[in-house]
Tab-separated table of C-alpha atoms in Angstrom:
chain	number	residue	atom	x	y	z
S	7	UNK	CA	-12.413	-0.407	14.824
S	8	UNK	CA	-10.556	2.931	14.908
S	9	UNK	CA	-6.966	2.941	14.288
S	10	UNK	CA	-6.393	4.905	17.976
S	11	UNK	CA	-8.018	1.561	19.341
S	12	UNK	CA	-5.692	-0.612	16.869
S	13	UNK	CA	-2.513	1.467	18.223
S	14	UNK	CA	-3.253	0.995	21.768
S	15	UNK	CA	-4.022	-2.788	21.476
S	16	UNK	CA	-0.467	-2.725	19.359
S	17	UNK	CA	1.492	-1.108	22.137
S	18	UNK	CA	0.092	-3.408	24.890
S	19	UNK	CA	0.858	-6.878	22.558
S	20	UNK	CA	4.423	-5.652	22.063
S	21	UNK	CA	5.133	-4.620	25.695
S	22	UNK	CA	4.181	-7.755	26.725
S	23	UNK	CA	5.122	-10.294	23.688
S	24	UNK	CA	8.875	-11.213	22.984
S	25	UNK	CA	9.661	-11.188	19.215
S	26	UNK	CA	12.215	-13.843	17.918
S	27	UNK	CA	13.846	-14.056	14.459
S	28	UNK	CA	12.257	-16.611	12.231
S	29	UNK	CA	14.894	-16.036	9.258
S	30	UNK	CA	17.765	-14.194	8.955
S	31	UNK	CA	19.322	-13.412	5.387
S	32	UNK	CA	22.883	-11.723	4.268
S	33	UNK	CA	23.649	-10.196	1.191
S	34	UNK	CA	26.856	-9.144	0.247
S	35	UNK	CA	29.352	-7.586	-2.348
S	36	UNK	CA	32.705	-8.326	-0.432
S	37	UNK	CA	34.811	-5.493	0.822
S	38	UNK	CA	31.982	-2.965	-0.450
S	39	UNK	CA	28.763	-3.594	0.999
S	40	UNK	CA	26.622	-5.907	3.462
S	41	UNK	CA	23.070	-6.210	4.481
S	42	UNK	CA	20.821	-8.314	6.945
S	43	UNK	CA	17.134	-8.900	6.246
S	44	UNK	CA	16.016	-10.369	9.067
S	45	UNK	CA	12.167	-11.861	9.442
S	46	UNK	CA	10.882	-11.371	12.830
S	47	UNK	CA	7.638	-12.279	14.734
S	48	UNK	CA	5.914	-11.463	18.596
S	49	UNK	CA	2.431	-13.346	19.389
S	50	UNK	CA	0.468	-10.807	16.841
S	51	UNK	CA	2.780	-9.316	14.441
S	52	UNK	CA	5.240	-10.089	11.873
S	53	UNK	CA	7.939	-7.591	10.070
S	54	UNK	CA	11.131	-7.691	8.334
S	55	UNK	CA	14.193	-5.508	8.952
S	56	UNK	CA	16.630	-4.440	6.052
S	57	UNK	CA	19.693	-3.438	8.391
S	58	UNK	CA	23.228	-1.970	6.467
S	59	UNK	CA	25.776	-4.009	8.168
S	60	UNK	CA	28.538	-1.457	7.938
S	61	UNK	CA	30.023	-0.113	11.142
S	62	UNK	CA	29.180	3.215	10.945
S	63	UNK	CA	25.419	2.733	9.921
S	64	UNK	CA	24.303	-0.483	12.075
S	65	UNK	CA	22.052	1.561	13.930
S	66	UNK	CA	19.989	2.461	10.383
S	67	UNK	CA	17.469	-0.136	9.811
S	68	UNK	CA	13.958	-0.454	7.746
S	69	UNK	CA	11.343	-2.127	9.264
S	70	UNK	CA	8.340	-3.604	7.033
S	71	UNK	CA	5.191	-4.824	8.752
S	72	UNK	CA	4.217	-8.146	6.557
S	73	UNK	CA	0.934	-6.343	6.400
S	74	UNK	CA	2.482	-4.386	3.513
S	75	UNK	CA	5.190	-6.984	2.285
S	76	UNK	CA	3.520	-7.627	-0.709
S	77	UNK	CA	3.089	-3.770	-1.125
S	78	UNK	CA	7.520	-2.623	-0.921
S	79	UNK	CA	8.051	-5.780	-2.939
S	80	UNK	CA	5.826	-4.366	-5.982
S	81	UNK	CA	7.624	-0.970	-5.152
S	82	UNK	CA	11.256	-2.890	-5.415
S	83	UNK	CA	10.207	-4.757	-8.491
S	84	UNK	CA	9.182	-1.664	-10.347
S	85	UNK	CA	12.347	-0.355	-9.652
S	86	UNK	CA	14.501	-3.162	-11.154
S	87	UNK	CA	11.580	-2.820	-13.962
S	88	UNK	CA	13.074	0.827	-14.591
S	89	UNK	CA	16.554	-0.345	-14.390
S	90	UNK	CA	16.571	-2.544	-17.147
S	91	UNK	CA	14.541	0.002	-19.225
S	92	UNK	CA	16.700	3.025	-18.364
S	93	UNK	CA	20.192	1.050	-18.829
S	94	UNK	CA	18.768	0.068	-22.330
S	95	UNK	CA	18.764	3.799	-23.426
S	96	UNK	CA	21.141	5.107	-25.462
S	97	UNK	CA	23.499	7.579	-23.029
S	98	UNK	CA	22.128	10.866	-24.914
S	99	UNK	CA	18.534	10.134	-23.313
S	100	UNK	CA	20.028	9.670	-19.878
S	101	UNK	CA	19.999	11.954	-16.841
S	102	UNK	CA	22.925	14.666	-17.723
S	103	UNK	CA	24.617	14.484	-14.434
S	104	UNK	CA	25.810	11.462	-12.039
S	105	UNK	CA	24.237	12.420	-9.441
S	106	UNK	CA	20.628	13.053	-11.101
S	107	UNK	CA	17.615	11.054	-9.831
S	108	UNK	CA	16.285	9.736	-12.177
S	109	UNK	CA	13.401	7.395	-10.723
S	110	UNK	CA	11.439	8.094	-7.234
S	111	UNK	CA	8.419	5.759	-5.728
S	112	UNK	CA	6.653	6.531	-2.799
S	113	UNK	CA	4.853	4.234	-0.239
S	114	UNK	CA	2.696	5.131	2.915
S	115	UNK	CA	0.936	3.038	5.578
S	116	UNK	CA	-2.285	3.737	7.633
S	117	UNK	CA	-0.001	3.898	10.979
S	118	UNK	CA	2.389	6.579	9.259
S	119	UNK	CA	5.012	4.220	7.885
S	120	UNK	CA	6.418	6.011	4.945
S	121	UNK	CA	8.528	4.688	2.681
S	122	UNK	CA	10.593	6.530	-0.373
S	123	UNK	CA	12.278	5.176	-3.191
S	124	UNK	CA	14.923	6.963	-4.947
S	125	UNK	CA	17.089	5.760	-7.754
S	126	UNK	CA	20.227	7.638	-8.894
S	127	UNK	CA	22.804	7.103	-11.883
S	128	UNK	CA	26.276	6.788	-10.229
S	129	UNK	CA	29.142	6.512	-13.141
S	130	UNK	CA	26.877	4.780	-15.000
S	131	UNK	CA	25.792	2.303	-12.491
S	132	UNK	CA	21.891	2.813	-10.490
S	133	UNK	CA	21.780	2.845	-7.108
S	134	UNK	CA	18.412	2.622	-5.048
S	135	UNK	CA	18.669	5.068	-1.734
S	136	UNK	CA	15.561	3.808	0.348
S	137	UNK	CA	14.533	6.010	2.696
S	138	UNK	CA	11.630	5.417	6.083
S	139	UNK	CA	9.975	7.945	8.300
S	140	UNK	CA	8.368	6.974	11.553
S	141	UNK	CA	7.620	8.022	14.545
S	142	UNK	CA	10.013	10.769	14.501
S	143	UNK	CA	13.000	8.395	12.994
S	144	UNK	CA	14.397	8.963	9.306
S	145	UNK	CA	16.509	6.130	8.176
S	146	UNK	CA	18.498	5.697	4.814
S	147	UNK	CA	19.856	2.914	3.222
S	148	UNK	CA	21.786	2.423	-0.349
S	149	UNK	CA	21.220	-0.581	-2.399
S	150	UNK	CA	23.163	-1.389	-5.824
S	151	UNK	CA	21.266	-2.997	-8.489
S	152	UNK	CA	23.162	-6.590	-8.113
S	153	UNK	CA	21.825	-6.179	-3.926
S	154	UNK	CA	18.632	-5.597	-5.252
S	155	UNK	CA	18.045	-8.316	-7.344
S	156	UNK	CA	18.793	-10.543	-4.160
S	157	UNK	CA	16.261	-8.332	-2.131
S	158	UNK	CA	13.525	-9.067	-4.421
S	159	UNK	CA	14.146	-13.000	-4.385
S	160	UNK	CA	14.501	-12.816	-0.285
S	161	UNK	CA	11.359	-10.530	-0.052
S	162	UNK	CA	9.322	-12.365	-2.342
S	163	UNK	CA	10.163	-15.986	-0.062
S	164	UNK	CA	9.308	-13.771	2.995
S	165	UNK	CA	5.891	-13.021	1.984
S	166	UNK	CA	5.154	-16.692	0.882
S	167	UNK	CA	6.467	-17.902	3.939
S	168	UNK	CA	5.658	-16.230	6.593
S	169	UNK	CA	2.170	-13.657	5.783
S	170	UNK	CA	0.890	-11.654	7.685
S	171	UNK	CA	-0.667	-13.000	10.962
S	172	UNK	CA	-2.751	-9.930	12.033
S	173	UNK	CA	-4.287	-7.353	10.615
S	174	UNK	CA	-2.875	-4.990	13.742
S	175	UNK	CA	-0.130	-2.975	12.666
S	176	UNK	CA	2.863	-2.767	14.903
S	177	UNK	CA	2.927	0.861	16.264
S	178	UNK	CA	5.878	1.383	18.289
S	179	UNK	CA	9.187	0.218	16.605
S	180	UNK	CA	10.661	-2.768	18.797
S	181	UNK	CA	14.602	-2.297	20.027
S	182	UNK	CA	16.469	-4.541	17.716
S	183	UNK	CA	19.971	-5.564	19.099
S	184	UNK	CA	21.676	-8.804	18.073
S	185	UNK	CA	22.102	-9.592	21.651
S	186	UNK	CA	18.459	-9.255	22.526
S	187	UNK	CA	17.054	-12.818	21.202
S	188	UNK	CA	18.650	-16.460	20.598
S	189	UNK	CA	16.346	-17.994	18.536
S	190	UNK	CA	16.283	-22.072	18.255
S	191	UNK	CA	16.700	-22.361	14.913
S	192	UNK	CA	17.429	-19.471	12.259
S	193	UNK	CA	15.646	-21.081	8.758
S	194	UNK	CA	16.262	-19.303	5.721
S	195	UNK	CA	16.009	-20.569	1.928
S	196	UNK	CA	18.346	-20.469	-0.619
S	197	UNK	CA	17.838	-17.582	-2.957
S	198	UNK	CA	19.484	-17.075	-6.118
S	199	UNK	CA	21.459	-14.030	-6.695
S	200	UNK	CA	24.489	-12.760	-8.802
S	201	UNK	CA	27.841	-14.532	-8.607
S	202	UNK	CA	29.494	-11.573	-6.600
S	203	UNK	CA	26.915	-10.866	-4.370
S	204	UNK	CA	27.137	-13.514	-1.232
S	205	UNK	CA	23.837	-15.451	0.406
S	206	UNK	CA	25.021	-17.767	2.766
S	207	UNK	CA	22.813	-20.938	2.699
S	208	UNK	CA	20.687	-22.343	5.304
S	209	UNK	CA	21.991	-21.328	8.779
S	210	UNK	CA	21.208	-23.087	11.863
S	211	UNK	CA	22.429	-22.595	15.518
S	212	UNK	CA	25.346	-25.104	14.523
S	213	UNK	CA	28.430	-23.194	13.066
S	214	UNK	CA	28.124	-26.112	9.806
S	215	UNK	CA	28.664	-24.440	6.647
S	216	UNK	CA	28.071	-25.539	3.172
S	217	UNK	CA	31.008	-24.749	0.629
S	218	UNK	CA	30.398	-23.079	-2.136
S	219	UNK	CA	31.181	-24.057	-5.526
S	220	UNK	CA	33.069	-22.552	-8.618
S	221	UNK	CA	30.583	-21.732	-11.350
S	222	UNK	CA	30.945	-24.242	-14.510
S	223	UNK	CA	29.314	-23.219	-18.113
S	224	UNK	CA	26.248	-25.346	-18.793
S	225	UNK	CA	26.452	-27.368	-22.273
S	226	UNK	CA	22.738	-27.626	-22.681
S	227	UNK	CA	21.225	-25.472	-23.701
S	228	UNK	CA	25.114	-24.255	-25.187
S	229	UNK	CA	25.994	-20.699	-25.064
S	230	UNK	CA	25.118	-18.047	-28.084
S	231	UNK	CA	26.538	-15.077	-29.249
S	232	UNK	CA	25.492	-11.612	-30.681
S	233	UNK	CA	27.267	-9.091	-32.821
S	234	UNK	CA	26.506	-6.269	-33.604
S	235	UNK	CA	28.427	-2.809	-34.406
S	236	UNK	CA	31.918	-4.488	-33.668
S	237	UNK	CA	30.546	-5.529	-29.724
S	238	UNK	CA	29.358	-8.933	-28.998
S	239	UNK	CA	26.975	-9.938	-26.728
S	240	UNK	CA	28.065	-13.418	-25.068
S	241	UNK	CA	24.974	-15.653	-23.325
S	242	UNK	CA	25.499	-18.564	-21.293
S	243	UNK	CA	23.636	-20.737	-18.592
S	244	UNK	CA	26.376	-21.077	-15.740
S	245	UNK	CA	25.618	-23.062	-12.391
S	246	UNK	CA	27.543	-23.262	-9.183
S	247	UNK	CA	25.489	-23.075	-5.672
S	248	UNK	CA	22.731	-21.547	-7.813
S	249	UNK	CA	21.751	-21.263	-11.366
S	250	UNK	CA	22.239	-17.982	-13.359
S	251	UNK	CA	21.995	-16.607	-17.101
S	252	UNK	CA	25.121	-14.624	-17.686
S	253	UNK	CA	25.548	-11.993	-20.088
S	254	UNK	CA	29.093	-10.566	-21.507
S	255	UNK	CA	29.707	-7.370	-23.556
S	256	UNK	CA	32.700	-7.738	-25.416
S	257	UNK	CA	34.515	-5.420	-27.379
S	258	UNK	CA	37.273	-7.260	-29.429
S	259	UNK	CA	38.640	-9.168	-26.682
S	260	UNK	CA	37.954	-7.116	-23.981
S	261	UNK	CA	35.089	-7.607	-21.596
S	262	UNK	CA	33.538	-4.550	-20.766
S	263	UNK	CA	29.965	-5.424	-18.735
S	264	UNK	CA	29.519	-8.708	-17.258
S	265	UNK	CA	25.614	-9.326	-15.836
S	266	UNK	CA	24.327	-12.216	-13.672
S	267	UNK	CA	20.619	-12.776	-13.456
S	268	UNK	CA	19.129	-15.598	-11.044
S	269	UNK	CA	17.201	-17.984	-13.725
S	270	UNK	CA	14.366	-17.740	-11.323
S	271	UNK	CA	14.483	-13.423	-12.839
S	272	UNK	CA	15.052	-14.329	-16.456
S	273	UNK	CA	11.454	-14.258	-17.254
S	274	UNK	CA	11.169	-11.259	-14.875
S	275	UNK	CA	13.728	-9.729	-17.213
S	276	UNK	CA	12.414	-11.065	-20.296
S	277	UNK	CA	8.944	-9.408	-19.547
S	278	UNK	CA	10.508	-5.919	-19.052
S	279	UNK	CA	12.481	-6.170	-21.928
S	280	UNK	CA	9.235	-7.407	-24.209
S	281	UNK	CA	6.873	-4.292	-22.771
S	282	UNK	CA	9.655	-2.063	-23.271
S	283	UNK	CA	10.402	-2.993	-26.912
S	284	UNK	CA	6.439	-2.914	-27.373
S	285	UNK	CA	6.280	0.477	-26.034
S	286	UNK	CA	9.225	2.019	-27.977
S	287	UNK	CA	7.689	0.257	-31.474
S	288	UNK	CA	4.196	1.863	-31.033
S	289	UNK	CA	6.106	5.152	-30.615
S	290	UNK	CA	8.433	4.786	-33.386
S	291	UNK	CA	4.891	4.114	-35.234
S	292	UNK	CA	3.018	6.734	-34.220
S	293	UNK	CA	6.018	8.934	-34.996
S	294	UNK	CA	5.948	7.574	-38.446
S	295	UNK	CA	2.456	7.933	-39.237
S	296	UNK	CA	2.094	11.648	-38.101
S	297	UNK	CA	2.174	14.047	-40.732
S	298	UNK	CA	5.440	16.513	-41.083
S	299	UNK	CA	4.787	20.103	-40.214
């Protein structure tokens, strides 16, 4: 069946069917940035929406049909892996200016949706500018590295729990307003994210909320430290509402950098680091074997 026929059917079906919210997830860094990831469904299709909840950008949204949910997730994982490799480089090997774009990927669908994944170096921190082009619209949001980790976890769960129910792509974006739909139950699942990124537990129609717990250091396995060139790198497992591997860089008694990695994502980071070290070793070996000119 041609895409034009699919389009015609999709337009007719979306006009007749209601869209309901299956799951709403919030990812936020208090006082800085807040996002909603919303899984939506009508009788024929599922898609999720990413919205920047800042007052000035609430009309900006990224829409991803579940037909392409895994492909979209794969692009985000590429960005995460790049970030690990890039930040491990010596500063002299990084971009010369903080405003430099240091990584780019893109993704296109048969229905004409275009997604652009551009990573920028902002004073030593990496930020993803995610751009969505479709049907005359162009929407962009900026996602910092900690929120991006939470995005990967949430979208991974979306792909598992809400797979595509049709091979017909959504053709017309539905109007999305908070007042439009009142789902009987919102069923998000817990997602592990860094400690300064707030992700609410499951939310139901009632206003009940679980109290969040302070992080505590686990004694088994015991924390460990590595010292190199006057710096100390401290590793420990910490537990609160979720469990993280916390890595702290210290110079003397001064804490320079602290990173929280969800325990479920540690293997992803480990694999990325392993791949990076293997590539580095092969390059060095090749350089050593090369005859001197």
